[in-house]
Short mmCIF file of C-alpha atoms in Angstrom, two decimals:
data_model
loop_
_atom_site.label_atom_id
_atom_site.label_comp_id
_atom_site.label_asym_id
_atom_site.label_seq_id
_atom_site.Cartn_x
_atom_site.Cartn_y
_atom_site.Cartn_z
CA MET A 1158 0.05 0.14 -0.09
CA ASN A 1159 3.08 1.70 0.30
CA SER A 1160 4.42 1.40 -2.88
CA PRO A 1161 2.16 2.80 -5.13
CA SER A 1162 1.98 5.98 -2.25
CA HIS A 1163 5.43 6.85 -2.89
CA GLU A 1164 5.76 6.28 -6.47
CA PRO A 1165 5.07 9.86 -8.42
CA VAL A 1166 3.19 7.55 -11.25
CA PRO A 1167 -0.42 8.36 -9.91
CA SER A 1168 0.33 11.84 -8.60
CA ASP A 1169 1.53 12.61 -12.27
CA GLN A 1170 -1.64 10.81 -13.89
CA GLN A 1171 -3.86 12.89 -11.96
CA PRO A 1172 -2.87 16.02 -13.76
CA PHE A 1173 -2.47 14.37 -17.03
CA LEU A 1174 -5.97 13.75 -17.07
CA LEU A 1175 -7.54 17.40 -15.97
CA PRO A 1176 -6.72 19.46 -18.42
CA VAL A 1177 -8.13 17.05 -21.32
CA PRO A 1178 -11.31 18.73 -21.66
CA PRO A 1179 -13.79 16.67 -23.49
CA PRO A 1180 -13.94 16.92 -27.26
CA PRO A 1181 -15.94 19.42 -29.01
CA PRO A 1182 -19.04 17.89 -31.00
CA PRO A 1183 -19.07 19.21 -34.61
CA PRO A 1184 -20.89 22.40 -35.55
CA SER A 1185 -22.00 21.04 -38.86
CA SER A 1186 -24.33 18.33 -37.28
CA SER A 1187 -25.26 20.68 -34.86
CA THR A 1188 -26.75 23.86 -37.39
CA THR A 1189 -28.31 20.90 -39.51
CA THR A 1190 -29.61 18.55 -36.00
CA THR A 1191 -30.93 22.16 -33.96
CA PRO A 1192 -32.68 25.19 -35.39
CA SER A 1193 -31.55 27.82 -32.91
CA SER A 1194 -27.87 27.30 -34.41
CA LEU A 1195 -29.32 28.79 -37.76
CA SER A 1196 -31.37 31.63 -36.18
CA MET A 1197 -27.46 31.91 -34.59
CA LEU A 1198 -26.11 31.93 -37.88
CA SER A 1199 -28.25 34.45 -39.75
CA ALA A 1200 -27.90 37.33 -36.68
CA PHE A 1201 -23.73 36.93 -36.70
CA VAL A 1202 -23.82 37.62 -40.80
#
């Protein structure tokens, strides 16, 4: 039980997973599926 606690492997893995955000969804699919996106696009143009 002291081996994993003393090793810097678990400590290094924690911060590594933290800064890794999930992949954002494709905007193309969102615009075709959600009608709200279309309205936003019109206002943006």
